Short mmCIF file of C-alpha atoms and ligand atoms in Angstrom, two decimals:
data_model
loop_
_atom_site.label_atom_id
_atom_site.label_comp_id
_atom_site.label_asym_id
_atom_site.label_seq_id
_atom_site.Cartn_x
_atom_site.Cartn_y
_atom_site.Cartn_z
CA UNK K 1 57.10 -9.60 -59.81
CA UNK K 2 58.13 -12.31 -57.55
CA UNK K 3 55.38 -14.21 -55.39
CA UNK K 4 57.01 -12.86 -52.32
CA UNK K 5 57.01 -8.78 -53.54
CA UNK K 6 53.45 -9.50 -54.52
CA UNK K 7 52.42 -10.36 -51.01
CA UNK K 8 54.30 -7.78 -49.95
CA UNK K 9 52.41 -5.34 -52.15
CA UNK K 10 49.16 -6.86 -50.90
CA UNK K 11 50.31 -6.36 -47.50
CA UNK K 12 50.75 -2.97 -47.84
CA UNK K 13 47.89 -1.97 -49.62
CA UNK K 14 45.99 -3.82 -47.23
CA UNK K 15 47.39 -1.93 -44.78
CA UNK K 16 46.56 1.51 -46.37
CA UNK K 17 43.20 0.55 -47.13
CA UNK K 18 42.93 -0.51 -42.90
CA UNK K 19 44.24 2.65 -42.30
CA UNK K 20 41.99 4.68 -44.55
CA UNK K 21 38.68 2.97 -43.66
CA UNK K 22 36.74 4.80 -41.26
CA UNK K 23 33.18 3.13 -41.27
CA UNK K 24 32.02 -0.41 -40.33
CA UNK K 25 30.69 -1.50 -43.55
CA UNK K 26 34.22 -0.26 -45.27
CA UNK K 27 36.08 -2.41 -42.58
CA UNK K 28 33.92 -5.50 -43.56
CA UNK K 29 34.38 -5.15 -46.84
CA UNK K 30 38.14 -4.91 -46.63
CA UNK K 31 38.24 -7.68 -44.04
CA UNK K 32 36.30 -10.31 -46.78
CA UNK K 33 38.40 -8.88 -49.52
CA UNK K 34 41.90 -9.55 -47.76
CA UNK K 35 41.43 -12.65 -45.68
CA UNK K 36 38.46 -14.31 -47.68
CA UNK K 37 38.58 -17.58 -49.50
CA UNK K 38 38.53 -15.70 -52.64
CA UNK K 39 40.75 -13.04 -51.54
CA UNK K 40 44.19 -12.31 -53.36
CA UNK K 41 46.16 -13.93 -50.93
CA UNK K 42 44.55 -17.20 -51.52
CA UNK K 43 44.69 -16.28 -55.08
CA UNK K 44 48.34 -15.56 -54.88
CA UNK K 45 49.17 -18.33 -52.98
CA UNK K 46 47.72 -20.76 -55.74
CA UNK K 47 51.01 -19.95 -57.59
CA UNK K 48 53.17 -21.39 -54.64
CA UNK K 49 52.59 -24.80 -56.83
CA UNK K 50 54.79 -23.46 -59.33
CA UNK K 51 57.97 -23.07 -56.99
CA UNK K 52 60.51 -24.91 -56.20
CA UNK K 53 59.46 -27.63 -52.89
CA UNK K 54 61.68 -25.93 -50.20
CA UNK K 55 60.79 -22.49 -51.33
CA UNK K 56 57.20 -23.34 -50.58
CA UNK K 57 57.33 -23.72 -46.58
CA UNK K 58 58.89 -20.23 -46.79
CA UNK K 59 56.62 -18.76 -48.69
CA UNK K 60 53.80 -20.40 -46.96
CA UNK K 61 54.83 -19.30 -43.32
CA UNK K 62 55.79 -15.66 -44.73
CA UNK K 63 51.74 -15.49 -46.31
CA UNK K 64 50.57 -16.64 -42.89
CA UNK K 65 52.43 -14.12 -41.31
CA UNK K 66 50.78 -11.48 -43.74
CA UNK K 67 47.46 -12.57 -43.07
CA UNK K 68 48.16 -12.71 -39.34
CA UNK K 69 49.23 -8.82 -39.58
CA UNK K 70 46.32 -7.85 -41.67
CA UNK K 71 43.96 -9.23 -39.24
CA UNK K 72 45.51 -7.66 -36.27
CA UNK K 73 45.36 -4.69 -38.12
CA UNK K 74 41.83 -5.11 -38.72
CA UNK K 75 41.22 -5.94 -35.50
CA UNK K 76 43.04 -2.80 -34.33
CA UNK K 77 40.71 -1.10 -36.39
CA UNK K 78 37.84 -2.46 -35.54
CA UNK K 79 38.35 -1.18 -31.70
CA UNK K 80 39.16 2.26 -33.02
CA UNK K 81 36.06 2.13 -34.82
CA UNK K 82 33.76 0.69 -31.95
CA UNK K 83 35.23 3.31 -29.67
CA UNK K 84 34.21 6.01 -32.13
CA UNK K 85 30.57 4.58 -31.93
CA UNK K 86 30.17 4.95 -28.71
CA UNK K 87 31.94 8.52 -28.36
CA UNK K 88 29.61 9.48 -30.69
CA UNK K 89 26.53 7.95 -28.86
CA UNK K 90 27.95 9.16 -25.37
CA UNK K 91 27.91 12.71 -26.96
CA UNK K 92 24.19 12.64 -28.41
CA UNK K 93 22.95 11.18 -25.09
CA UNK K 94 24.83 13.60 -22.41
CA UNK K 95 22.76 13.91 -19.27
CA UNK K 96 21.99 17.08 -17.38
CA UNK K 97 22.98 16.50 -14.13
CA UNK K 98 21.52 19.56 -12.96
CA UNK K 99 17.83 18.55 -13.83
CA UNK K 100 16.01 17.38 -10.70
CA UNK K 101 15.66 13.41 -10.66
CA UNK K 102 12.87 11.68 -11.24
CA UNK K 103 10.74 9.95 -8.40
CA UNK K 104 11.77 6.36 -8.48
CA UNK K 105 9.24 3.63 -7.67
CA UNK K 106 8.92 4.12 -3.66
CA UNK K 107 7.63 1.33 -1.25
CA UNK K 108 4.30 2.56 -0.09
CA UNK K 109 2.89 2.57 3.60
CA UNK K 110 -0.27 1.78 5.12
CA UNK K 111 -2.69 3.83 5.67
CA UNK K 112 -2.96 5.00 9.04
CA UNK K 113 -6.79 4.30 9.61
CA UNK K 114 -5.77 0.64 8.54
CA UNK K 115 -2.92 0.68 11.04
CA UNK K 116 -5.14 1.78 13.72
CA UNK K 117 -7.90 -0.42 13.09
CA UNK K 118 -5.16 -3.61 12.62
CA UNK K 119 -3.52 -2.37 16.18
CA UNK K 120 -6.87 -2.56 17.51
CA UNK K 121 -7.76 -5.78 16.29
CA UNK K 122 -4.66 -7.64 17.43
CA UNK K 123 -5.46 -6.17 21.26
CA UNK K 124 -8.85 -7.40 21.27
CA UNK K 125 -7.65 -10.88 19.69
CA UNK K 126 -5.44 -11.17 22.52
CA UNK K 127 -8.25 -10.62 24.97
CA UNK K 128 -10.19 -13.33 23.38
CA UNK K 129 -12.45 -11.46 20.67
CA UNK K 130 -13.07 -12.56 17.23
CA UNK K 131 -12.58 -10.11 14.05
CA UNK K 132 -16.21 -10.24 12.27
CA UNK K 133 -17.19 -8.12 9.11
CA UNK K 134 -20.41 -7.69 8.14
CA UNK K 135 -22.16 -6.18 4.67
CA UNK K 136 -22.01 -2.09 4.31
CA UNK K 137 -25.34 -2.32 2.04
CA UNK K 138 -27.26 -3.56 4.71
CA UNK K 139 -31.12 -3.99 5.71
CA UNK K 140 -33.22 -1.75 7.43
CA UNK K 141 -33.80 -4.25 10.10
CA UNK K 142 -30.16 -4.75 10.69
CA UNK K 143 -29.18 -1.16 10.59
CA UNK K 144 -32.67 0.29 12.89
CA UNK K 145 -35.43 -1.99 13.52
CA UNK K 146 -33.55 -4.85 15.53
CA UNK K 147 -31.20 -2.28 17.34
CA UNK K 148 -34.19 -0.89 18.88
CA UNK K 149 -35.29 1.96 16.56
CA UNK K 150 -38.62 1.31 14.74
CA UNK K 151 -39.47 2.46 11.75
CA UNK K 152 -40.26 6.12 11.74
CA UNK K 153 -38.87 6.63 15.23
CA UNK K 154 -37.44 10.21 15.60
CA UNK K 155 -33.89 8.35 16.73
CA UNK K 156 -33.37 7.54 13.11
CA UNK K 157 -33.26 11.42 12.56
CA UNK K 158 -29.45 11.16 14.34
CA UNK K 159 -28.57 8.83 11.04
CA UNK K 160 -29.50 9.35 7.92
CA UNK K 161 -27.86 7.62 5.17
CA UNK K 162 -27.96 6.85 1.52
CA UNK K 163 -31.02 4.68 0.61
CA UNK K 164 -30.82 1.74 -2.35
CA UNK K 165 -34.51 1.20 -1.63
CA UNK K 166 -37.20 1.07 1.23
CA UNK K 167 -35.36 -1.64 3.00
CA UNK K 168 -31.96 -1.49 2.20
CA UNK K 169 -29.43 1.05 2.70
CA UNK K 170 -25.66 1.93 3.23
CA UNK K 171 -25.20 0.90 7.01
CA UNK K 172 -24.79 3.95 9.70
CA UNK K 173 -22.98 2.17 11.84
CA UNK K 174 -21.25 -1.09 12.23
CA UNK K 175 -24.06 -1.58 15.43
CA UNK K 176 -25.79 -4.05 12.90
CA UNK K 177 -23.35 -6.36 13.44
CA UNK K 178 -24.35 -6.93 16.86
CA UNK K 179 -27.31 -8.42 15.98
CA UNK K 180 -26.02 -10.41 13.19
CA UNK K 181 -23.35 -11.51 15.46
CA UNK K 182 -25.82 -12.49 18.65
CA UNK K 183 -28.27 -14.08 16.10
CA UNK K 184 -25.56 -17.03 15.26
CA UNK K 185 -23.91 -17.33 18.61
CA UNK K 186 -24.43 -20.51 20.34
CA UNK K 187 -23.76 -19.74 24.05
CA UNK K 188 -23.11 -23.33 24.85
CA UNK K 189 -20.46 -22.83 23.61
CA UNK K 190 -19.61 -19.63 25.89
CA UNK K 191 -19.71 -15.74 25.79
CA UNK K 192 -20.03 -13.76 22.55
CA UNK K 193 -16.93 -11.64 22.37
CA UNK K 194 -16.48 -10.25 19.12
CA UNK K 195 -15.62 -6.82 17.37
CA UNK K 196 -16.45 -5.53 14.21
CA UNK K 197 -14.73 -2.96 11.98
CA UNK K 198 -15.59 -1.35 8.69
CA UNK K 199 -16.72 1.75 6.92
CA UNK K 200 -19.93 3.16 7.52
CA UNK K 201 -21.67 5.85 5.72
CA UNK K 202 -24.28 8.93 6.92
CA UNK K 203 -26.07 11.82 4.95
CA UNK K 204 -23.57 14.40 6.39
CA UNK K 205 -22.05 17.33 4.51
CA UNK K 206 -18.23 16.82 4.22
CA UNK K 207 -16.44 19.20 6.07
CA UNK K 208 -13.32 19.26 8.48
CA UNK K 209 -14.98 16.46 10.74
CA UNK K 210 -17.76 14.98 8.76
CA UNK K 211 -17.29 12.45 6.15
CA UNK K 212 -20.14 10.86 4.51
CA UNK K 213 -18.50 7.55 4.54
CA UNK K 214 -15.81 6.73 7.35
CA UNK K 215 -14.59 3.79 9.63
CA UNK K 216 -16.01 2.33 12.91
CA UNK K 217 -15.00 -0.88 15.00
CA UNK K 218 -18.06 -2.12 17.15
CA UNK K 219 -17.39 -4.12 19.99
CA UNK K 220 -19.91 -6.48 21.94
CA UNK K 221 -19.46 -9.39 24.81
CA UNK K 222 -22.84 -11.05 25.71
CA UNK K 223 -22.55 -13.79 28.62
CA UNK K 224 -24.47 -14.02 32.32
CA UNK K 225 -23.59 -10.92 34.26
CA UNK K 226 -21.90 -8.95 32.41
CA UNK K 227 -21.72 -5.32 34.06
CA UNK K 228 -20.92 -1.85 33.58
CA UNK K 229 -17.57 -2.52 35.77
CA UNK K 230 -16.48 -4.93 32.57
CA UNK K 231 -17.32 -2.67 30.40
CA UNK K 232 -15.05 0.07 32.08
CA UNK K 233 -12.01 -1.98 32.62
CA UNK K 234 -12.40 -3.32 28.64
CA UNK K 235 -12.31 0.29 27.74
CA UNK K 236 -9.63 1.34 29.94
CA UNK K 237 -7.27 -1.12 28.33
CA UNK K 238 -7.89 -0.10 25.09
CA UNK K 239 -7.65 3.52 25.49
CA UNK K 240 -4.51 3.03 27.38
CA UNK K 241 -2.81 0.76 24.55
CA UNK K 242 -3.75 3.59 21.87
CA UNK K 243 -3.64 6.91 24.20
CA UNK K 244 -0.77 5.87 26.32
CA UNK K 245 -0.74 3.95 29.84
CA UNK K 246 -1.39 6.98 32.26
CA UNK K 247 -4.94 7.68 30.76
CA UNK K 248 -7.41 7.75 33.27
CA UNK K 249 -11.59 7.07 31.59
CA UNK K 250 -14.69 8.86 32.70
CA UNK K 251 -17.90 7.95 31.85
CA UNK K 252 -20.66 10.46 31.46
CA UNK K 253 -24.41 9.28 30.83
CA UNK K 254 -25.40 9.51 27.04
CA UNK K 255 -28.29 8.26 25.30
CA UNK K 256 -28.42 5.67 22.43
CA UNK K 257 -31.25 3.61 21.16
CA UNK K 258 -29.60 0.22 21.84
CA UNK K 259 -27.91 0.29 25.08
CA UNK K 260 -29.34 1.03 28.24
CA UNK K 261 -27.72 3.08 30.25
CA UNK K 262 -25.11 4.73 27.63
CA UNK K 263 -22.50 6.61 28.23
CA UNK K 264 -20.27 8.99 26.62
CA UNK K 265 -16.14 7.65 27.13
CA UNK K 266 -13.47 10.80 27.83
CA UNK K 267 -9.99 10.11 28.42
CA UNK K 268 -7.70 12.38 30.30
CA UNK K 269 -6.23 14.87 27.69
CA UNK K 270 -3.11 13.25 26.23
CA UNK K 271 -1.42 16.61 25.59
CA UNK K 272 -1.94 17.90 29.17
CA UNK K 273 -2.33 15.18 31.03
CA UNK K 274 -5.86 16.37 32.28
CA UNK K 275 -4.62 20.13 33.39
CA UNK K 276 -6.22 22.11 30.71
CA UNK K 277 -4.94 22.82 27.28
CA UNK K 278 -6.43 23.79 23.53
CA UNK K 279 -6.84 20.21 22.71
CA UNK K 280 -9.09 19.23 25.78
CA UNK K 281 -10.60 22.65 25.20
CA UNK K 282 -9.42 23.54 28.84
CA UNK K 283 -11.19 20.48 30.34
CA UNK K 284 -8.76 17.98 30.84
CA UNK K 285 -11.07 15.53 29.08
CA UNK K 286 -11.59 14.08 25.76
CA UNK K 287 -14.51 12.58 24.48
CA UNK K 288 -13.16 9.33 22.42
CA UNK K 289 -16.27 6.80 22.26
CA UNK K 290 -20.22 5.97 22.68
CA UNK K 291 -20.88 2.81 24.71
CA UNK K 292 -23.37 1.21 27.05
CA UNK K 293 -25.16 -1.94 28.44
CA UNK K 294 -26.71 -3.79 25.61
CA UNK K 295 -30.52 -3.05 25.47
CA UNK K 296 -32.64 -5.38 26.82
CA UNK K 297 -34.82 -5.03 23.48
CA UNK K 298 -31.79 -5.62 21.31
CA UNK K 299 -31.07 -8.65 22.91
CA UNK K 300 -34.88 -10.06 22.93
CA UNK K 301 -34.50 -8.80 18.82
CA UNK K 302 -31.93 -11.57 18.57
CA UNK K 303 -33.68 -14.27 20.44
CA UNK K 304 -31.53 -13.68 23.73
CA UNK K 305 -33.26 -13.89 27.13
CA UNK K 306 -32.35 -10.30 29.01
CA UNK K 307 -33.09 -12.16 32.07
CA UNK K 308 -30.44 -14.54 32.01
CA UNK K 309 -27.82 -12.85 29.73
CA UNK K 310 -26.38 -9.24 29.30
CA UNK K 311 -23.94 -7.37 27.41
CA UNK K 312 -22.28 -4.44 26.74
CA UNK K 313 -21.41 -2.75 23.47
CA UNK K 314 -18.83 0.24 22.22
CA UNK K 315 -18.48 1.91 18.71
CA UNK K 316 -15.04 3.46 18.09
CA UNK K 317 -14.06 5.84 15.50
CA UNK K 318 -10.69 4.75 14.24
CA UNK K 319 -10.80 8.41 12.33
CA UNK K 320 -11.70 10.15 15.68
CA UNK K 321 -9.12 8.22 17.22
CA UNK K 322 -6.33 8.91 14.42
CA UNK K 323 -7.25 12.73 14.62
CA UNK K 324 -6.84 12.93 18.27
CA UNK K 325 -3.84 10.92 18.68
CA UNK K 326 -1.49 12.75 15.21
CA UNK K 327 -3.16 15.78 15.46
CA UNK K 328 -5.07 15.58 12.15
CA UNK K 329 -7.22 18.91 11.93
CA UNK K 330 -9.30 17.52 8.77
CA UNK K 331 -11.03 14.38 8.71
CA UNK K 332 -10.90 14.84 4.57
CA UNK K 333 -7.18 13.92 4.65
CA UNK K 334 -8.27 10.34 5.36
CA UNK K 335 -9.78 10.10 1.95
CA UNK K 336 -8.11 12.43 -0.52
CA UNK K 337 -5.49 10.06 -1.71
CA UNK K 338 -2.62 12.35 -1.37
CA UNK K 339 0.37 10.37 -0.72
CA UNK K 340 2.27 13.17 0.73
CA UNK K 341 -0.23 12.75 3.73
CA UNK K 342 -0.24 9.10 3.91
CA UNK K 343 3.51 8.76 3.64
CA UNK K 344 3.76 11.06 6.99
CA UNK K 345 2.58 7.88 9.36
CA UNK K 346 5.11 5.49 7.82
CA UNK K 347 6.74 3.55 10.70
CA UNK K 348 3.76 3.99 12.75
CA UNK K 349 2.97 0.51 12.08
CA UNK K 350 3.12 -1.43 15.54
N1 LIG I 1 -23.65 2.92 17.02
C1 LIG I 1 -23.21 4.05 18.00
C2 LIG I 1 -23.11 5.47 17.06
O1 LIG I 1 -22.73 5.15 15.65
C3 LIG I 1 -22.11 4.07 18.92
C4 LIG I 1 -22.22 2.74 19.86
C5 LIG I 1 -22.09 1.85 19.62
C6 LIG I 1 -23.21 3.27 21.05
C7 LIG I 1 -22.46 0.55 20.67
C8 LIG I 1 -23.22 2.48 21.80
C9 LIG I 1 -22.71 1.30 21.77
O2 LIG I 1 -23.09 6.24 16.97
#
């Protein structure tokens, strides 16, 4: 057989092997065998040295052509195998598009109570108030005694709580922040104006309107000549901001040990405008918070002379605000961590 015939034979055998191969590793072997340095083509070409000089380039280029053809056939086959692999995979991993989708990671929303607290903070910052936070584990002294509720006083019954020991308890209201800020305030630098939001605790059985833990925002202003008129004007700004500019406000006499006089604050019903409906129990008014002028004893207990200074204080319940504003019927919704409840308030952010 001539060299050329030999090469032709290698080519046709090679092409057949390539065509027959179905698996990756078989094709790999063929590639190495046919085109490798130790392959039959390289081997055959060694016989070129016996050819006449003018024949050599012809055979050389003929051999190269064969190599190229084989390489091309291998590449084509490779593509075929790749496609087969992918098709096989696709077949195995078919997706049932009729299945309900899994929930993707959703962007959360700020809790409605925090939205209300933030909003009220911003309002009061705009009015020149400081925002101050205080301890939830509080001393009896601040929670009760300095707030004009001595040990064994019956007024303590209104606010029972969880005790750490005889002198330490979970605060029942944010009012201890009144004493804490009054003690620290330097009146030579001007009036004390602060709000203090935070969690408070009561020994309550949880039901639709009671939670053993809820939120309050304390407000306090102490200066010379602070009057009920200042309190009323300030609270009007607050309730109009939260419940609408048309709201009217009324004070009803009430009792708190730490304010004198004390008031419950009502607003005209935001649902009916004051004509009477289910929400305001057909009275036209809704009770929203408690307030009053700081009791002289409370001022004294914090080292402030009640003959020179006076003040007003109020206690807002963001939970109650949210329930009224958004018609939430059960306070426990705020604390049960049900995303379906919480995400309803997306977009309420001010
Ligand atoms: N601390 C009172 C309560 O929790 C609310 C309040 C605060 C009333 C400030 C008057 C003044 O019920």
